[in-house]
Amino acid sequence: MEVVDDDRVITTKRAQVRQILERRIREELHAGDALESERELVGQLGVSRVTIRQAIADLVEAGLLEKTQGKGTFVTGPRINSRLHLMSFSREMRARGLKPRTQVLSAAEEPASEEVAERLRIAPGGQVVRLERLRTADGTPMAHEVGWYPSALFPGLLQHNLAAVYDLMVERYGLDATHGEQSVSAEAADMDSARILGIARRAPLLVQERLTFADQTPVEFSLSRYRADRYRIHSTLLPRAQARAEDAAEHPTMGS
């Protein structure tokens, strides 16, 4: 199938190739399928390898393809839409029809750093459990999480299964995660995150910083790095009047 010039639809060969490949991805291929090699695509589409490479790079940037060094280029799975709410990773994935899995990478008790102590409202150097986990959905790495939990609130935490901490909080310690404060930022993957998540160094990540409370007591401070090609944040924007009313309810002014 050769690319043809058609000013009514597309003006550049790169865009033509991108559209052809995108249609093939959406209509013919499935998540995990391999895309043809650059040489095969050159023969099929009658354009230069540079054009093929540029079009593939565009689709990688769009999250439709991913390149695996030494193996080839593959169709990605759909991105997970996450609302900004307090829900465990496992429950969120199951709600979307995906099979979650949690791998505990490390778990140990240690003195809290100044930042962790401040967030958890404990004395600097106070004991916390540091828990590092890899989260996957249908076998695909999704997030690298590090969380800190006050040892005073969770004695013997390391003796339990740490795959589902929120459930453990309720069942073993009688503490229910009622609400949280969360911020989301972006960063490029360093070597450690790239290795753990199976992505290229400097690939985009969504970084979620969360402080979780049981009533007014901080019970968890966590940093989670999500693959930006597999995860996106969804939020609902309130009408201004409703937003002002909710903000006033959360931050009442002092009467005279």
XYZ file of C-alpha atoms in Angstrom:
256
model
C 0.000 0.000 0.000
C 1.649 3.203 -1.165
C 1.149 6.623 0.335
C -0.484 8.968 -2.159
C -0.650 12.722 -2.174
C -4.158 13.968 -1.414
C -4.451 17.626 -0.421
C -8.032 17.068 0.688
C -6.943 14.866 3.587
C -3.292 15.169 4.577
C -0.466 17.350 3.361
C 2.707 15.566 4.479
C 3.998 12.042 4.015
C 4.833 11.839 7.687
C 1.234 12.649 8.625
C -0.062 10.216 5.995
C 2.039 7.394 7.384
C 1.040 8.281 10.921
C -2.648 8.136 9.989
C -2.255 4.804 8.184
C -0.427 3.246 11.122
C -2.876 4.682 13.637
C -5.815 3.226 11.695
C -4.041 -0.136 11.566
C -3.421 -0.012 15.324
C -7.047 0.820 16.125
C -8.727 -1.509 13.632
C -6.411 -4.470 13.015
C -3.982 -4.852 15.905
C -4.365 -5.524 19.607
C -2.445 -4.567 22.735
C 0.890 -6.391 22.753
C 0.977 -7.026 18.983
C 4.236 -6.209 17.233
C 4.342 -3.573 14.512
C 6.138 -4.479 11.300
C 9.814 -3.558 11.089
C 10.873 -0.243 9.572
C 12.188 -2.100 6.514
C 8.854 -3.868 5.986
C 6.933 -0.611 6.352
C 9.224 1.117 3.859
C 8.382 -1.605 1.329
C 4.661 -1.467 2.057
C 4.209 2.299 2.086
C 6.810 3.439 -0.416
C 8.360 6.143 1.760
C 11.794 6.628 3.294
C 12.910 4.997 6.526
C 13.276 8.477 8.044
C 9.579 9.156 7.415
C 8.614 5.793 8.931
C 10.782 6.489 11.970
C 9.247 9.947 12.471
C 5.686 8.622 12.219
C 6.428 5.843 14.711
C 7.992 8.381 17.087
C 4.777 10.435 16.891
C 2.700 7.374 17.813
C 5.031 6.492 20.673
C 4.631 10.060 21.938
C 0.847 9.684 21.646
C 0.962 6.520 23.747
C -0.246 4.161 20.987
C 3.084 2.385 20.516
C 6.042 1.542 22.711
C 9.567 0.555 21.715
C 11.361 -2.265 23.504
C 15.102 -2.297 22.949
C 16.233 -5.384 21.078
C 12.671 -6.629 20.514
C 10.781 -4.120 18.385
C 7.786 -1.799 18.484
C 4.532 -2.919 20.088
C 0.955 -1.727 20.432
C 0.289 -0.419 23.930
C -2.690 -1.197 26.087
C -5.300 1.463 26.817
C -4.467 4.156 29.338
C -6.057 3.941 32.751
C -8.246 6.927 33.606
C -7.872 7.666 37.304
C -10.140 10.038 39.165
C -8.676 11.991 42.051
C -10.192 9.965 44.862
C -9.035 7.781 47.730
C -9.154 4.214 46.409
C -6.622 1.423 46.587
C -4.779 0.582 43.370
C -6.115 -2.981 43.358
C -9.738 -1.899 43.672
C -9.299 0.746 40.999
C -7.845 -1.762 38.525
C -10.540 -4.355 39.246
C -13.195 -1.684 38.704
C -11.780 -1.316 35.192
C -11.770 -5.025 34.443
C -8.010 -5.442 34.876
C -6.112 -7.955 36.996
C -3.962 -6.132 39.564
C -0.811 -7.499 41.141
C 1.448 -6.013 43.794
C 5.090 -6.980 44.207
C 6.763 -5.903 47.441
C 10.271 -4.759 46.489
C 11.426 -3.860 49.994
C 9.979 -3.348 53.466
C 11.884 -2.210 56.549
C 11.638 -0.093 59.670
C 13.806 3.028 59.682
C 14.120 6.484 61.278
C 11.920 9.068 59.560
C 13.610 11.782 57.527
C 12.701 15.391 58.303
C 10.262 15.533 55.378
C 8.550 12.245 56.242
C 8.367 13.165 59.944
C 6.832 16.542 59.126
C 4.205 15.005 56.848
C 3.269 12.277 59.323
C 3.400 14.715 62.259
C 5.884 12.671 64.249
C 9.243 13.575 65.772
C 12.229 13.630 63.378
C 13.947 10.286 63.607
C 10.783 8.590 64.844
C 10.365 5.049 63.584
C 8.419 4.425 60.378
C 7.917 1.451 58.101
C 9.174 2.177 54.584
C 7.399 0.077 51.967
C 8.417 -0.057 48.296
C 6.102 -1.792 45.828
C 5.623 -2.361 42.094
C 2.043 -2.240 40.839
C 0.999 -4.045 37.651
C -2.261 -4.394 35.712
C -2.738 -7.423 33.458
C 0.991 -8.050 33.843
C 2.041 -4.577 32.690
C 4.076 -2.407 35.102
C 1.995 0.635 36.002
C 3.418 2.298 39.102
C 6.415 2.313 41.424
C 5.300 3.267 44.935
C 7.150 4.155 48.124
C 5.118 4.669 51.291
C 5.921 5.488 54.919
C 3.755 4.411 57.881
C 4.215 5.446 61.549
C 5.443 2.421 63.504
C 3.611 3.618 66.618
C 0.278 3.263 64.804
C 1.118 -0.036 63.126
C 3.101 -2.270 65.501
C 4.132 -5.517 63.838
C 3.207 -4.249 60.369
C 6.138 -6.057 58.746
C 4.754 -9.409 59.877
C 1.714 -9.107 57.605
C 0.999 -9.353 53.886
C 1.795 -5.862 52.598
C 0.122 -6.124 49.199
C -3.084 -4.386 50.378
C -2.168 -1.922 53.122
C -5.499 -0.055 53.272
C -7.361 -3.313 53.945
C -4.756 -4.210 56.550
C -5.228 -0.863 58.296
C -8.915 -1.583 58.830
C -8.771 -5.305 59.568
C -5.725 -5.371 61.862
C -5.453 -1.874 63.290
C -8.980 -0.477 63.206
C -7.914 2.581 61.188
C -9.968 3.497 58.130
C -8.423 5.791 55.504
C -11.087 8.497 55.455
C -9.539 11.208 53.281
C -6.286 12.452 51.834
C -4.314 15.334 50.371
C -2.832 14.689 46.958
C -0.751 16.507 44.361
C 0.325 15.371 40.903
C 3.401 16.512 38.995
C 5.494 15.302 36.065
C 9.088 14.176 35.824
C 11.411 12.191 33.568
C 12.222 8.650 34.649
C 15.653 8.165 36.188
C 17.602 4.930 35.767
C 16.017 3.319 38.827
C 12.411 4.066 37.844
C 13.098 3.102 34.222
C 14.484 -0.276 35.296
C 11.617 -1.038 37.671
C 8.854 0.072 35.280
C 10.439 -1.389 32.148
C 10.578 1.916 30.275
C 13.246 4.080 28.670
C 15.298 6.450 30.763
C 13.737 9.943 30.743
C 10.338 8.568 29.685
C 7.541 10.727 31.157
C 6.121 9.846 34.564
C 3.195 11.149 36.589
C 4.278 11.595 40.201
C 1.529 11.355 42.796
C 2.326 12.621 46.299
C -0.297 11.630 48.854
C -0.871 12.141 52.561
C -3.619 9.839 53.845
C -5.593 10.376 57.042
C -7.729 8.269 59.356
C -9.992 11.017 60.655
C -7.403 13.687 61.601
C -4.426 11.341 62.056
C -1.869 10.955 59.221
C -1.424 7.241 58.567
C 0.490 7.192 55.276
C 2.781 9.412 53.245
C 3.494 8.061 49.768
C 5.201 8.892 46.496
C 3.948 6.978 43.453
C 5.452 7.177 39.979
C 3.027 6.168 37.238
C 3.864 5.509 33.591
C 2.423 8.435 31.650
C 1.853 6.201 28.610
C -0.462 3.972 30.662
C -2.080 6.339 33.131
C -3.833 9.668 33.080
C -5.618 11.754 35.677
C -9.295 12.625 35.276
C -10.928 15.372 37.303
C -14.287 17.128 37.322
C -14.350 20.929 37.363
C -17.043 22.340 39.627
C -19.099 25.443 38.802
C -17.489 28.449 40.468
C -20.350 28.984 42.909
C -20.246 25.358 44.058
C -16.462 25.412 44.325
C -16.582 28.573 46.469
C -19.238 27.027 48.714
C -17.220 23.840 49.213
C -14.041 25.808 49.842
C -15.841 27.932 52.448
C -17.129 24.781 54.149
C -13.616 23.319 54.298
C -11.981 26.579 55.466
C -14.496 28.506 57.614
C -13.550 32.001 58.742
C -13.415 32.945 62.416
C -16.350 34.987 63.660
C -15.835 38.201 65.611
